[in-house]
Amino acid sequence: RGSKYDRVVLTRTDLRWVLPHPPLSLLRPDFVWVPDTTQDDFGGIYDRHLVMPRGVADVVLGGWRLLTSGKAFRVLLGIYGNEVLLRNHTNTERWLAARL
């Protein structure tokens, strides 16, 4: 408690690992690392496992705050323009991509 971390790891509890996680020493500490699954990104960024610098954790994990504050619509309007008024382009993967 009270310790500062250099990185934050976000992973879903139902994620099944078939191989060991890459050592953190192999992952650049100044980038968000997202596994390339070649699927499951649904037009956005795969959101089931991420390793990120502590400094960007608020942006990556702040989606709920934007949704509950009413600011999410403005973010999506800025990304997709008036197209967002015509149909729903959002899913969790696209919502992550819009924030990053």
PDB file of C-alpha atoms in Angstrom:
ATOM      1  CA  ARG A   1       0.000   0.000   0.000  1.00  0.00           C
ATOM      2  CA  GLY A   2       1.327   3.405  -0.893  1.00  0.00           C
ATOM      3  CA  SER A   3       3.784   1.984  -3.419  1.00  0.00           C
ATOM      4  CA  LYS A   4       3.837   3.367  -6.929  1.00  0.00           C
ATOM      5  CA  TYR A   5       3.752   1.019  -9.858  1.00  0.00           C
ATOM      6  CA  ASP A   6       5.380   1.652 -13.222  1.00  0.00           C
ATOM      7  CA  ARG A   7       2.788  -0.397 -15.098  1.00  0.00           C
ATOM      8  CA  VAL A   8      -0.776  -1.535 -14.728  1.00  0.00           C
ATOM      9  CA  VAL A   9      -2.054  -4.852 -16.042  1.00  0.00           C
ATOM     10  CA  LEU A  10      -5.718  -5.173 -16.937  1.00  0.00           C
ATOM     11  CA  THR A  11      -7.054  -8.607 -17.726  1.00  0.00           C
ATOM     12  CA  ARG A  12     -10.433 -10.266 -17.718  1.00  0.00           C
ATOM     13  CA  THR A  13     -10.948 -13.028 -15.206  1.00  0.00           C
ATOM     14  CA  ASP A  14     -12.318 -15.332 -17.893  1.00  0.00           C
ATOM     15  CA  LEU A  15      -9.297 -14.956 -20.173  1.00  0.00           C
ATOM     16  CA  ARG A  16      -7.717 -18.329 -20.866  1.00  0.00           C
ATOM     17  CA  TRP A  17      -3.942 -18.335 -21.218  1.00  0.00           C
ATOM     18  CA  VAL A  18      -2.619 -21.139 -23.377  1.00  0.00           C
ATOM     19  CA  LEU A  19       0.988 -19.894 -23.138  1.00  0.00           C
ATOM     20  CA  PRO A  20       2.859 -18.023 -20.398  1.00  0.00           C
ATOM     21  CA  HIS A  21       2.569 -14.244 -20.319  1.00  0.00           C
ATOM     22  CA  PRO A  22       5.547 -12.512 -21.969  1.00  0.00           C
ATOM     23  CA  PRO A  23       8.007 -11.183 -19.392  1.00  0.00           C
ATOM     24  CA  LEU A  24       7.529  -7.466 -18.725  1.00  0.00           C
ATOM     25  CA  SER A  25      11.187  -6.968 -19.606  1.00  0.00           C
ATOM     26  CA  LEU A  26      10.310  -7.792 -23.240  1.00  0.00           C
ATOM     27  CA  LEU A  27       7.500  -5.205 -23.397  1.00  0.00           C
ATOM     28  CA  ARG A  28       8.420  -1.559 -23.938  1.00  0.00           C
ATOM     29  CA  PRO A  29       7.449   0.326 -20.790  1.00  0.00           C
ATOM     30  CA  ASP A  30       6.339   3.460 -22.690  1.00  0.00           C
ATOM     31  CA  PHE A  31       3.657   1.722 -24.791  1.00  0.00           C
ATOM     32  CA  VAL A  32       0.338   0.046 -24.110  1.00  0.00           C
ATOM     33  CA  TRP A  33       0.817  -3.625 -24.953  1.00  0.00           C
ATOM     34  CA  VAL A  34      -2.180  -5.425 -26.420  1.00  0.00           C
ATOM     35  CA  PRO A  35      -1.965  -9.057 -27.559  1.00  0.00           C
ATOM     36  CA  ASP A  36      -2.464  -9.516 -31.289  1.00  0.00           C
ATOM     37  CA  THR A  37      -5.184 -12.125 -31.376  1.00  0.00           C
ATOM     38  CA  THR A  38      -5.946 -11.626 -35.097  1.00  0.00           C
ATOM     39  CA  GLN A  39      -9.587 -11.617 -33.989  1.00  0.00           C
ATOM     40  CA  ASP A  40     -11.824 -10.341 -31.223  1.00  0.00           C
ATOM     41  CA  ASP A  41     -11.110  -6.641 -31.781  1.00  0.00           C
ATOM     42  CA  PHE A  42     -14.487  -5.995 -33.437  1.00  0.00           C
ATOM     43  CA  GLY A  43     -13.309  -2.856 -35.229  1.00  0.00           C
ATOM     44  CA  GLY A  44     -11.464  -1.405 -32.249  1.00  0.00           C
ATOM     45  CA  ILE A  45      -8.731  -2.464 -29.831  1.00  0.00           C
ATOM     46  CA  TYR A  46      -8.741  -5.871 -28.125  1.00  0.00           C
ATOM     47  CA  ASP A  47      -9.771  -5.070 -24.553  1.00  0.00           C
ATOM     48  CA  ARG A  48      -9.413  -8.360 -22.713  1.00  0.00           C
ATOM     49  CA  HIS A  49      -5.792  -7.912 -21.676  1.00  0.00           C
ATOM     50  CA  LEU A  50      -3.554  -4.837 -21.658  1.00  0.00           C
ATOM     51  CA  VAL A  51      -0.241  -3.899 -20.079  1.00  0.00           C
ATOM     52  CA  MET A  52       0.090  -0.133 -19.837  1.00  0.00           C
ATOM     53  CA  PRO A  53       2.284   2.585 -18.369  1.00  0.00           C
ATOM     54  CA  ARG A  54       0.825   3.886 -15.120  1.00  0.00           C
ATOM     55  CA  GLY A  55       0.507   7.353 -16.643  1.00  0.00           C
ATOM     56  CA  VAL A  56      -2.121   6.261 -19.194  1.00  0.00           C
ATOM     57  CA  ALA A  57      -4.109   3.981 -16.890  1.00  0.00           C
ATOM     58  CA  ASP A  58      -6.643   6.726 -16.172  1.00  0.00           C
ATOM     59  CA  VAL A  59      -7.408   7.107 -19.889  1.00  0.00           C
ATOM     60  CA  VAL A  60      -7.629   3.363 -20.500  1.00  0.00           C
ATOM     61  CA  LEU A  61      -9.694   2.670 -17.385  1.00  0.00           C
ATOM     62  CA  GLY A  62     -11.731   5.905 -17.483  1.00  0.00           C
ATOM     63  CA  GLY A  63     -14.409   4.805 -19.933  1.00  0.00           C
ATOM     64  CA  TRP A  64     -17.044   4.266 -17.285  1.00  0.00           C
ATOM     65  CA  ARG A  65     -16.490   7.751 -15.873  1.00  0.00           C
ATOM     66  CA  LEU A  66     -17.036   9.265 -19.334  1.00  0.00           C
ATOM     67  CA  LEU A  67     -20.207   7.223 -19.802  1.00  0.00           C
ATOM     68  CA  THR A  68     -21.717   8.169 -16.444  1.00  0.00           C
ATOM     69  CA  SER A  69     -20.759  11.853 -16.739  1.00  0.00           C
ATOM     70  CA  GLY A  70     -22.454  12.240 -20.124  1.00  0.00           C
ATOM     71  CA  LYS A  71     -19.182  13.086 -21.906  1.00  0.00           C
ATOM     72  CA  ALA A  72     -19.055   9.857 -23.910  1.00  0.00           C
ATOM     73  CA  PHE A  73     -21.404  11.183 -26.579  1.00  0.00           C
ATOM     74  CA  ARG A  74     -19.099  14.143 -27.271  1.00  0.00           C
ATOM     75  CA  VAL A  75     -16.100  11.810 -27.544  1.00  0.00           C
ATOM     76  CA  LEU A  76     -17.915   9.574 -30.044  1.00  0.00           C
ATOM     77  CA  LEU A  77     -19.244  12.555 -31.982  1.00  0.00           C
ATOM     78  CA  GLY A  78     -15.677  13.862 -32.270  1.00  0.00           C
ATOM     79  CA  ILE A  79     -14.440  10.520 -33.621  1.00  0.00           C
ATOM     80  CA  TYR A  80     -17.314   9.432 -35.862  1.00  0.00           C
ATOM     81  CA  GLY A  81     -18.963  12.795 -36.624  1.00  0.00           C
ATOM     82  CA  ASN A  82     -22.656  12.913 -37.448  1.00  0.00           C
ATOM     83  CA  GLU A  83     -22.501   9.231 -38.417  1.00  0.00           C
ATOM     84  CA  VAL A  84     -22.814   8.451 -34.699  1.00  0.00           C
ATOM     85  CA  LEU A  85     -26.321   9.947 -34.834  1.00  0.00           C
ATOM     86  CA  LEU A  86     -27.397   7.517 -37.549  1.00  0.00           C
ATOM     87  CA  ARG A  87     -26.379   4.195 -36.051  1.00  0.00           C
ATOM     88  CA  ASN A  88     -24.649   2.731 -33.036  1.00  0.00           C
ATOM     89  CA  HIS A  89     -20.956   2.206 -33.799  1.00  0.00           C
ATOM     90  CA  THR A  90     -19.958   1.366 -30.273  1.00  0.00           C
ATOM     91  CA  ASN A  91     -18.824  -1.769 -28.541  1.00  0.00           C
ATOM     92  CA  THR A  92     -16.233  -2.118 -25.807  1.00  0.00           C
ATOM     93  CA  GLU A  93     -13.361  -2.492 -28.298  1.00  0.00           C
ATOM     94  CA  ARG A  94     -14.353   0.567 -30.335  1.00  0.00           C
ATOM     95  CA  TRP A  95     -14.955   2.560 -27.159  1.00  0.00           C
ATOM     96  CA  LEU A  96     -11.396   1.806 -26.026  1.00  0.00           C
ATOM     97  CA  ALA A  97     -10.026   2.829 -29.437  1.00  0.00           C
ATOM     98  CA  ALA A  98     -11.983   6.099 -29.331  1.00  0.00           C
ATOM     99  CA  ARG A  99     -10.453   7.033 -25.978  1.00  0.00           C
ATOM    100  CA  LEU A 100      -6.898   6.204 -27.032  1.00  0.00           C
TER     101      LEU A 100
END
